[in-house]
Coordinates of C-alpha atoms in Angstrom, one line a residue:
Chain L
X1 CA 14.6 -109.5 -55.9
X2 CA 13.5 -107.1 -58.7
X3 CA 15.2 -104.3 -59.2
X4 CA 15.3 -100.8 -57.2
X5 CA 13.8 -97.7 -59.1
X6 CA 16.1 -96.2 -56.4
X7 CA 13.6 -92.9 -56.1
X8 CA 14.2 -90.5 -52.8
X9 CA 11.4 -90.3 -50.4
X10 CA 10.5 -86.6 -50.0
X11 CA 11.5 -85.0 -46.9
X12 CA 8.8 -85.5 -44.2
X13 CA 7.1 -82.3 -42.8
X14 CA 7.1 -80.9 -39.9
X15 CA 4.9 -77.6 -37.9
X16 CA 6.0 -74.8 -38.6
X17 CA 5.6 -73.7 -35.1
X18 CA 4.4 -70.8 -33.3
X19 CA 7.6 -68.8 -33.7
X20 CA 7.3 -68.9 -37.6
X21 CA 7.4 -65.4 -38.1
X22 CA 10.9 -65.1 -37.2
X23 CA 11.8 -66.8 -40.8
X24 CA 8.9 -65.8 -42.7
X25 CA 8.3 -62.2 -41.7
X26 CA 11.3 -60.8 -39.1
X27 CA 10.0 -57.2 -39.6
X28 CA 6.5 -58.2 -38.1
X29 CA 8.2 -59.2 -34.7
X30 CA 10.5 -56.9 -34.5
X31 CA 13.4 -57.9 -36.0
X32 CA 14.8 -55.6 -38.3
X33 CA 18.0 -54.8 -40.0
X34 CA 18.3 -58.1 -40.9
X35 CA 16.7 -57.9 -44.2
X36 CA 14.7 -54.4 -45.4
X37 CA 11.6 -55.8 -45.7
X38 CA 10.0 -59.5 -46.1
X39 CA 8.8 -61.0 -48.6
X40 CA 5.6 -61.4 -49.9
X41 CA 3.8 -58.3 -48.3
X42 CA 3.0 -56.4 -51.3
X43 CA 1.3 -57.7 -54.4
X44 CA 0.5 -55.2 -56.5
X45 CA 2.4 -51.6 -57.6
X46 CA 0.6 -49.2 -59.8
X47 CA 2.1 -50.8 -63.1
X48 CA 0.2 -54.0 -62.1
X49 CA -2.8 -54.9 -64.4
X50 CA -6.0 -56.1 -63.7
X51 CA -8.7 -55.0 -61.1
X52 CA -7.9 -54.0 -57.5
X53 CA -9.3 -56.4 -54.6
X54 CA -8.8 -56.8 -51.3
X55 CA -8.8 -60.5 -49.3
X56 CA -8.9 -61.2 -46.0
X57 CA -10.5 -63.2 -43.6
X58 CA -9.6 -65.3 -40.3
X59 CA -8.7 -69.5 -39.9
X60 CA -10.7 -70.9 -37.1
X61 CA -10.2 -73.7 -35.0
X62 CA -12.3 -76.4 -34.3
X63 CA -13.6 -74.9 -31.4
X64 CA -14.3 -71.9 -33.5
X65 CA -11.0 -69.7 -31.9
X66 CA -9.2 -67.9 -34.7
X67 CA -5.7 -68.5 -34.9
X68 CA -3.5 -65.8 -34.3
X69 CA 0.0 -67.9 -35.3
X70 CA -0.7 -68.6 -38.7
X71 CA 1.0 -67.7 -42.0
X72 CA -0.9 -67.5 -45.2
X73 CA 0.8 -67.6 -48.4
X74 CA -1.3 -67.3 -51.8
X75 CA -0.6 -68.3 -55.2
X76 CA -2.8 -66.8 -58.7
X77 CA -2.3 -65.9 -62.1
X78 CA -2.3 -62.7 -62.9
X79 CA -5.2 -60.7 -64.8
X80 CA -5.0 -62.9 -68.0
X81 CA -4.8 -65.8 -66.1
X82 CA -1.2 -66.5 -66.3
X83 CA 1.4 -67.4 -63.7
X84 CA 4.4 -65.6 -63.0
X85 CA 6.8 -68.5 -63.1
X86 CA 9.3 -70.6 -65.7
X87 CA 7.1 -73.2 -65.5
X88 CA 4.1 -71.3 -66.9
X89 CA 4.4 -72.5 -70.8
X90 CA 1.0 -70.7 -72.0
X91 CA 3.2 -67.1 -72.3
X92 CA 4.1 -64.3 -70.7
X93 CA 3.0 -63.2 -67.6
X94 CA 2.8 -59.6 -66.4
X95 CA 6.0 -58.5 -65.2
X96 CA 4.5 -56.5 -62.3
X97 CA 2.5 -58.8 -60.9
X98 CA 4.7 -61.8 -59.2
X99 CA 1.6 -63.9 -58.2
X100 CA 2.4 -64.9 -54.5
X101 CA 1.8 -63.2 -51.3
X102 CA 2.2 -64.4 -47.8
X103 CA 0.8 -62.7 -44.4
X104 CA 0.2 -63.4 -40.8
X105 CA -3.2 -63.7 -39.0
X106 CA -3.0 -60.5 -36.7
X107 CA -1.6 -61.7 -33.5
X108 CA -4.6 -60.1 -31.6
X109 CA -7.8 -60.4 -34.0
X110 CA -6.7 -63.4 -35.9
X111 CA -7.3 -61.4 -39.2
X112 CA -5.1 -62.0 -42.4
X113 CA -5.6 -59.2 -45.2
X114 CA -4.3 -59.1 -49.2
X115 CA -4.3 -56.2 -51.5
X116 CA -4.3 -57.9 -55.1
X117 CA -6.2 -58.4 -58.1
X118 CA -8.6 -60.7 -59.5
X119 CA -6.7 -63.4 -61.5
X120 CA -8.1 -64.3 -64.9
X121 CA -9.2 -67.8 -66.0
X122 CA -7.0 -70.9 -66.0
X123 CA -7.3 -74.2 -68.1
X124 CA -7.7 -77.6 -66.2
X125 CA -5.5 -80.0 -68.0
X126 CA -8.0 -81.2 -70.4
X127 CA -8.3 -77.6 -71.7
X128 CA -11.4 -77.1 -70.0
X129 CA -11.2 -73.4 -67.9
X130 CA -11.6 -73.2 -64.2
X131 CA -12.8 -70.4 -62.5
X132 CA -10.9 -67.5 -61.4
X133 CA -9.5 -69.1 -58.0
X134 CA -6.5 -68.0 -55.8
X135 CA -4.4 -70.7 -54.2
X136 CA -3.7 -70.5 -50.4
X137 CA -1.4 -72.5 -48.5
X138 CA -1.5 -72.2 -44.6
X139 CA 0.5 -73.2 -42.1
X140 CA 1.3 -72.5 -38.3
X141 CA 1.3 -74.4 -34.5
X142 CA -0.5 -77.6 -34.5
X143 CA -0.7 -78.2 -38.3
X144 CA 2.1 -81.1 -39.3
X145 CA 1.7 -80.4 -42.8
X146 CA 0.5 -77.3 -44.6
X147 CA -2.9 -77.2 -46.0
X148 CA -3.7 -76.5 -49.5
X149 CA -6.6 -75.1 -50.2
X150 CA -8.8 -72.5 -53.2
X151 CA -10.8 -69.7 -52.9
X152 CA -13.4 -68.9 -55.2
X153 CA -15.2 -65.4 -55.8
X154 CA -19.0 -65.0 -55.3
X155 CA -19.4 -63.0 -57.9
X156 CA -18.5 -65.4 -60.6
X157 CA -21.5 -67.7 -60.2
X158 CA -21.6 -68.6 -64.0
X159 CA -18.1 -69.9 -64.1
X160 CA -17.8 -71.6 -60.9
X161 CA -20.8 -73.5 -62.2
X162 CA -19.3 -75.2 -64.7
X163 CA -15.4 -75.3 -63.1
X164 CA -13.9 -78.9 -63.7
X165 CA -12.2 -78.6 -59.7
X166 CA -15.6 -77.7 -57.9
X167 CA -17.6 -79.9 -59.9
X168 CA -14.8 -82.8 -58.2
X169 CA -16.5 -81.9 -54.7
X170 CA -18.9 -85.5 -54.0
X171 CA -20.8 -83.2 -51.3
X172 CA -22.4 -80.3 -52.9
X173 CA -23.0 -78.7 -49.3
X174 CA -19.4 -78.2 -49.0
X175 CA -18.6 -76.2 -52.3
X176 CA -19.8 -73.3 -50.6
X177 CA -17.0 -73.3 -48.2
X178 CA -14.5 -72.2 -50.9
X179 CA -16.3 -69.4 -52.0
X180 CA -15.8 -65.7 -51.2
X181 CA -18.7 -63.4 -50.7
X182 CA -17.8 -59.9 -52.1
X183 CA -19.0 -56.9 -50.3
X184 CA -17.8 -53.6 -51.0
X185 CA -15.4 -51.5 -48.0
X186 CA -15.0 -47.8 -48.9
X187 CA -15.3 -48.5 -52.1
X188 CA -12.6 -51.5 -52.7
X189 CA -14.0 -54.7 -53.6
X190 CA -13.3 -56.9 -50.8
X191 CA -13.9 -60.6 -50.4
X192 CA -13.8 -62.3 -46.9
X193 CA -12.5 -66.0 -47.6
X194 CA -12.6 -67.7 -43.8
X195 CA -11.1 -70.9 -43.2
X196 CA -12.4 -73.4 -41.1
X197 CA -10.1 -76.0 -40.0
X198 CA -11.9 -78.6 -38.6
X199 CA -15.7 -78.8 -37.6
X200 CA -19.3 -78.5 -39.2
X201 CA -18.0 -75.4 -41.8
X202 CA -14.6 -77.7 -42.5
X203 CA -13.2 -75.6 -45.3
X204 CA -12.2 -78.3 -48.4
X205 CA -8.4 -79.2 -48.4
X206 CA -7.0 -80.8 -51.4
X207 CA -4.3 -83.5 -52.0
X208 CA -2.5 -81.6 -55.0
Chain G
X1 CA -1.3 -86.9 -71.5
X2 CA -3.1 -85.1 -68.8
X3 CA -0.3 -86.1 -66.2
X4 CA 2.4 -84.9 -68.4
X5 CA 5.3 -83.6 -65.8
X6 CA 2.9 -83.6 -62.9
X7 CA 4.8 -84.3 -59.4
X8 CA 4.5 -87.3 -57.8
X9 CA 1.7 -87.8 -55.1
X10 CA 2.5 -87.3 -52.0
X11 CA 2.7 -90.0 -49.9
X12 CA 1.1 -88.8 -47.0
X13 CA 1.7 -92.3 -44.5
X14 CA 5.5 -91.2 -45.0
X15 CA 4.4 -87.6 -44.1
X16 CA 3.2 -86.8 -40.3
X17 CA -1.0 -86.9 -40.4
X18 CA -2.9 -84.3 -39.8
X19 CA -4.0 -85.6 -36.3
X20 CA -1.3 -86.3 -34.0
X21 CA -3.0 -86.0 -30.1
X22 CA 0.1 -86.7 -28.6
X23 CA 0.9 -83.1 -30.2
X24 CA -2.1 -81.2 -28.6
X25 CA -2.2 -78.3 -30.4
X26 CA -3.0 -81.1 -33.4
X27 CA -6.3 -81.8 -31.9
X28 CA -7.7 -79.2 -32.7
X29 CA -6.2 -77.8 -36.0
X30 CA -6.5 -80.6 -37.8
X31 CA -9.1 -81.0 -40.4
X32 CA -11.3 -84.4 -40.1
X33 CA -12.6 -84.9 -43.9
X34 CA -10.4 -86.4 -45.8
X35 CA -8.7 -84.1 -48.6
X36 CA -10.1 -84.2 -51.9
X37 CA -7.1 -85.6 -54.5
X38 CA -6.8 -83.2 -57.3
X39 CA -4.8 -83.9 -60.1
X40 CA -2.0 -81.0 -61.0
X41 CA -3.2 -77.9 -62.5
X42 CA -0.9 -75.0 -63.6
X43 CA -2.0 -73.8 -60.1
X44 CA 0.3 -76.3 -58.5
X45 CA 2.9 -76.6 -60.9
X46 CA 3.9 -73.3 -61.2
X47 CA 4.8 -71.7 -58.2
X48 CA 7.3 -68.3 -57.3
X49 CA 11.0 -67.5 -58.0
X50 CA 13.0 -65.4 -55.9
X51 CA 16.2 -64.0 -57.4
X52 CA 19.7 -63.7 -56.1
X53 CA 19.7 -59.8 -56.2
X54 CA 16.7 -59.9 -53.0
X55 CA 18.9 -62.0 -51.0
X56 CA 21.4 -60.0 -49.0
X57 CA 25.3 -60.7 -48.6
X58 CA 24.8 -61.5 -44.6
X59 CA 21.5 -63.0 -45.2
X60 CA 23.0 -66.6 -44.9
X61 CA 25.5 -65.8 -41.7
X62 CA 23.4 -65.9 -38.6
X63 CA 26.5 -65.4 -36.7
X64 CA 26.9 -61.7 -38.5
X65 CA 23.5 -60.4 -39.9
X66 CA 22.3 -59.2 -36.4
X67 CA 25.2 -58.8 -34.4
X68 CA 25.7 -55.3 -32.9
X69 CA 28.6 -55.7 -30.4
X70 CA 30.0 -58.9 -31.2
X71 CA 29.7 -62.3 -31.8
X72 CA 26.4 -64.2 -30.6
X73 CA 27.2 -66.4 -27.8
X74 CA 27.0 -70.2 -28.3
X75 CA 28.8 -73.1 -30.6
X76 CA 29.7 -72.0 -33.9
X77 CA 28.2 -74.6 -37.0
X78 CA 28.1 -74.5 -40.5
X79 CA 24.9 -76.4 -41.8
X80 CA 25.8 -77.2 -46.0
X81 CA 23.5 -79.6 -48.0
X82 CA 21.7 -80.2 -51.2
X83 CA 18.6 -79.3 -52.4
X84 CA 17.2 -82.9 -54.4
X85 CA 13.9 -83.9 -55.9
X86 CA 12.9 -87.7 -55.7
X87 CA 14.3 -88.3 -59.1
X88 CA 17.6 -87.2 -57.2
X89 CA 18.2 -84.2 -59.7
X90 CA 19.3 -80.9 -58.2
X91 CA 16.7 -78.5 -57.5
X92 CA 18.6 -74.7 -58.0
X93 CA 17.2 -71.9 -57.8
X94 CA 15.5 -72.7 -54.9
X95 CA 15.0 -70.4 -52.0
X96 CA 15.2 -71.7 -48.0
X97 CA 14.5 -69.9 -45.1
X98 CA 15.6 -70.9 -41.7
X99 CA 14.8 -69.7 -38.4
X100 CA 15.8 -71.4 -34.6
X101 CA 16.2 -70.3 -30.7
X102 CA 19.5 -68.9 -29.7
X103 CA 22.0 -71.4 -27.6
X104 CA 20.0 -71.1 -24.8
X105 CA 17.0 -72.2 -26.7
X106 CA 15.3 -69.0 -26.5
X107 CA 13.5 -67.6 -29.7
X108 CA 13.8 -64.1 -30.1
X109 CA 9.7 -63.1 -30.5
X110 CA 7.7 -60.8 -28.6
X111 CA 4.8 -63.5 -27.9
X112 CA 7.8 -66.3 -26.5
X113 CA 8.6 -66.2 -22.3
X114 CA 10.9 -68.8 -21.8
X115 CA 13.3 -67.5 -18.7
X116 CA 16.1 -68.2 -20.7
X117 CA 17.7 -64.6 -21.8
X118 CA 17.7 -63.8 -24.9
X119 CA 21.3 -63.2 -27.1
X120 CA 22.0 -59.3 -28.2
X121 CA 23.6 -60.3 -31.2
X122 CA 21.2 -62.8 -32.5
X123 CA 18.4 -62.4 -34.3
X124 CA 17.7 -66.3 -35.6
X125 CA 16.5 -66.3 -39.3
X126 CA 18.8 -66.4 -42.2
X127 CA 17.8 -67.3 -46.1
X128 CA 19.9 -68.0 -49.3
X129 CA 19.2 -69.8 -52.7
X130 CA 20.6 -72.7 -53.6
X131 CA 23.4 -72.8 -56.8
X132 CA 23.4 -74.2 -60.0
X133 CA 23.7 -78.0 -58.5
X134 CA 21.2 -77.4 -55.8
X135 CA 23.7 -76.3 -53.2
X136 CA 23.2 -74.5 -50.3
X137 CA 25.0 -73.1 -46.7
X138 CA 24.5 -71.0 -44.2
X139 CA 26.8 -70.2 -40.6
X140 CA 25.1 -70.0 -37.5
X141 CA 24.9 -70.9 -33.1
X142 CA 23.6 -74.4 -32.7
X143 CA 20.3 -74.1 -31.0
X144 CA 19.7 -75.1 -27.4
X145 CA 16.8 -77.5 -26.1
X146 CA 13.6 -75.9 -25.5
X147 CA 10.8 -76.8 -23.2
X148 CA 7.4 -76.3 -24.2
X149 CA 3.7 -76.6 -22.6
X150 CA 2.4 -79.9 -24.0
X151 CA 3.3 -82.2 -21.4
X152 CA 4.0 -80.6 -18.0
X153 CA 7.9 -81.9 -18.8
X154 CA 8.2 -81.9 -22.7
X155 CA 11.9 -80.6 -24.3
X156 CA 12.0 -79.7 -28.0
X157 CA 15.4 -81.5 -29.0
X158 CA 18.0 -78.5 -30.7
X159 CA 16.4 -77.8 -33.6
X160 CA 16.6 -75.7 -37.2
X161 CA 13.1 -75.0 -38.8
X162 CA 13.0 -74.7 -42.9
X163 CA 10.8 -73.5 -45.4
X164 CA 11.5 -74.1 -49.1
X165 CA 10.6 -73.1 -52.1
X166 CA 11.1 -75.4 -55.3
X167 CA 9.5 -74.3 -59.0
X168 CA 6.5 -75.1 -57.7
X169 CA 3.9 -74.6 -55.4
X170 CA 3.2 -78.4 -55.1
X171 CA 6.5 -78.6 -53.6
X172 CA 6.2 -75.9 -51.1
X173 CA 7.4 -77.2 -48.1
X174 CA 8.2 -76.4 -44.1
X175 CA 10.6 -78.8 -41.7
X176 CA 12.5 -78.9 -39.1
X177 CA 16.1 -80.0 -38.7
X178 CA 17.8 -82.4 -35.9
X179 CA 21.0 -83.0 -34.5
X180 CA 22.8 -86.4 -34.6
X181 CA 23.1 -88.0 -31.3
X182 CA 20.7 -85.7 -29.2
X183 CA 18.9 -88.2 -27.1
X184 CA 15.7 -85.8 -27.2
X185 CA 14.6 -86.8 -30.8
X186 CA 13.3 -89.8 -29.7
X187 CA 11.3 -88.2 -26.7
X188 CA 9.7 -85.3 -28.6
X189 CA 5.7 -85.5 -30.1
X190 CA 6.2 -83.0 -32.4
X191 CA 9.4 -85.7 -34.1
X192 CA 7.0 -88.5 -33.2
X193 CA 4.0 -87.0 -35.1
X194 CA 5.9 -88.7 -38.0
X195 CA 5.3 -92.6 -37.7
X196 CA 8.1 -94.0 -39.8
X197 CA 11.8 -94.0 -38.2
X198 CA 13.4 -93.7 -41.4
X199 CA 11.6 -90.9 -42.4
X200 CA 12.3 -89.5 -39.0
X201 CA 16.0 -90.2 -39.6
X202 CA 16.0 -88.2 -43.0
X203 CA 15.4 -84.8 -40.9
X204 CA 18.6 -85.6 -38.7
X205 CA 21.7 -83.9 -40.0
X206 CA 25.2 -86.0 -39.5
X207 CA 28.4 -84.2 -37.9
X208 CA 31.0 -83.8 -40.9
X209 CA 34.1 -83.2 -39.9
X210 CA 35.1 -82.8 -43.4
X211 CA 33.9 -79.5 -43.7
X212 CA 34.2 -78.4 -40.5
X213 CA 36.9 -75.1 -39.3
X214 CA 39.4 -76.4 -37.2
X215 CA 39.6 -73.8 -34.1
X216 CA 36.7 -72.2 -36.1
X217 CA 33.1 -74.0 -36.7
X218 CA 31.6 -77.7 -36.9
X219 CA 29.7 -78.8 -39.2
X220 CA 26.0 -80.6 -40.0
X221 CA 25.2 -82.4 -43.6
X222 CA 21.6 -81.9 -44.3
X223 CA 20.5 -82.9 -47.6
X224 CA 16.4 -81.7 -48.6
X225 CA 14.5 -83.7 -50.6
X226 CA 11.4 -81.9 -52.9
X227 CA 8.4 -83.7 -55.0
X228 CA 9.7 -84.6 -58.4
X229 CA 7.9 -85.3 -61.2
X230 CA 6.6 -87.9 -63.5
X231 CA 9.0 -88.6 -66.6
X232 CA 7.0 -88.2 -69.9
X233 CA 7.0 -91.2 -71.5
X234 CA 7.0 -92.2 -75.5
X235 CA 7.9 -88.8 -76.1
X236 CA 10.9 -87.7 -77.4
X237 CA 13.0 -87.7 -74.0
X238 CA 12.1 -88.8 -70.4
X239 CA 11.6 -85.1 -68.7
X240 CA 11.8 -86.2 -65.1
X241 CA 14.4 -88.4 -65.1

């Protein structure tokens, strides 16, 4: 027998169910007192740097439904392109901007909705930089283990070009499913970043 | 040096797939190309802290933080544990959320229907952070069974669901928690989306009666275990170790 390396085996996941709200986000269903207000709702104050955007969009089914039991988180550097975390060794992020949000899909349109700002630039290990991207996470009813995925802005076709993560995806024809087109809603820029879970428009998911 | 403190992969046969039919709602929502493996980034291995001063002092008592005339109704537990990565090292810092149905197995949401009534003094989430060694516990009602429209007669076994944060995103994680002994574990899809027993048995919390109240509260062990990362090797120290 050779020796044991004796390493834990992470705990397995498990749905988060349709009833996920009630630890996520108590105030959306109603129940309050509990804690003033839950996390992850707001992004950005007026101290925050960097350029205002709004995010939203839907996650679809594979019968093309929108779900209206997920929960979204997202994840981005802030306006320099530096995380909000002890981890981040590159320096110091800005303090009024934590980095991570998390929403619902509306229970009745399916629709999940950000205010943030556009995060700056990010090196791939080899010092290379990616393109601006924000990391979304999403879970709910029928998904065993939560999906990682990017999104991309369409308005940054220069850098998205030549970013080291995109330029992984085998089958060009799917690239397009990570990026966000940007039109403008009274005035805010706003991308709409859909998610397809399963079907012809599958949106990229990534082993991380 | 690309990999340098990167977290292990995940080993996703250990893990519940994506596509699990005997869990319908899977069929649908799960996607059918395979993901794309991408190395850590400082995307993934940076990820959100939450401090102390958000959580509140009843955020952790599930038995207290909603209650308006009294106790909630149902068996009084203690769930204690340890938040670990796979090198076994303490994760602190790291903040859990936990929600569950009330001892009747009702959840207390506007879109939920089940005839059983809901509990005026429960509301059913709680949160904390674990300590310095990765300790964490919260008081609560042990959840009751709850049927569900999959099959025409399927029972979720008592359960407690968790989300966890780690220092990472890569380790961002949801689970659920059993009981030891309930019968209905081994009868559920959503437990049997997960093909390995073992791994099944690491979500199963044991009775300790070594914490438990007398004449007050039992209690259930149940230990987390997050990603860990690779050690750095022929540097000066091994990091992840």
């Amino acid at each position: 027998m050779v020796q044991s390396l004796r390493r834990l085996k992470e705990s397995p996941s498990q749905t988060a169910g349709p009833y996920v709200h009630i630890g996520a986000t108590p105030n959306w269903v109603e129940i309050t007192g509990v804690w003033k207000e839950d996390l992850g709702l707001v992004l950005v104050g007026p101290e925050t740097k960097g350029e205002r955007i709004i995010l939203k969009g839907r996650v679809f089914d594979g019968s093309g439904i929108p779900l209206k039991d997920a929960l979204v988180e997202i994840w981005q550097a802030d306006s320099d392109g530096l995380y909000n975390s002890p981890q981040e060794k590159r320096g110091k992020a800005d303090p009024h901007f934590t980095g991570w949000g998390r929403q619902p899909t509306d229970g009745t349109t399916g629709e999940y909705r950000f205010e943030t700002i556009k995060p700056g630039r990010v090196p791939y290990p080899d010092g290379r930089l990616m393109a601006p991207h924000i990391t979304f996470w999403i879970v709910a009813r029928g998904i065993n283990i939560g999906l990682h995925t990017r999104m991309y802005f369409g308005d940054e076709e220069a850098a998205n070009a030549e970013c080291p993560v995109l330029a992984r995806i085998e089958h060009k024809v799917r690239v397009p499913t990570l990026i966000a087109s940007r039109p403008e809603e009274n005035g805010m820029p706003t991308y709409t970043f859909d998610i397809h879970l399963q079907g012809e428009k599958e949106t990229v998911f990534f082993d991380i | 040096m690309s990999d340098e403190g990167s977290f292990y992969q995940r080993d996703r046969s250990w893990h519940p797939p994506a596509f699990t039919p005997q869990y319908k709602t899977s069929i649908l929502r799960s996607p059918q190309y395979p993901l794309l493996s991408l190395g850590n980034t400082a995307s993934e291995m940076t990820g959100p802290v939450f401090g102390h001063d958000e959580i509140g002092p009843l955020d952790n008592d599930l038995i207290r933080n909603f209650a308006k005339t009294g106790d909630p109704i149902g068996q009084r537990i203690i769930v204690y544990g340890r938040v670990l990565d796979e090198n076994a090292r303490p994760v602190p810092g790291a903040l859990l959320e936990f929600w569950q149905a009330n001892a009747g197995g009702r959840y207390r949401h506007k879109k939920e229907t089940y005839l059983a009534p809901i509990d005026p003094n429960f509301g059913g989430c709680g949160r904390t952070i674990t300590d310095g060694e990765g300790r964490y516990w919260f008081r609560t009602i042990k959840p009751g069974a709850y049927p569900w429209p999959n099959g025409v007669n399927d029972w979720r076994p008592a359960h407690i669901h968790f989300s966890v944060f780690g220092h990472a995103f890569a380790q961002r994680l949801i689970t659920q928690m059993y009981f030891d002994g309930d019968p209905m574990i081994w009868q559920c899809p959503i437990v049997q989306t997960i093909p390995d027993k073992a791994a099944i048995e690491q979500l199963v919390a044991a009775l300790d009666r070594s914490v438990t109240l007398p004449m007050d509260a039992l209690a259930h062990k149940f230990d987390i275990v997050l990603r860990g990362r690779r050690s750095t090797l022929f540097e000066n120290r091994m990091e992840g170790n």
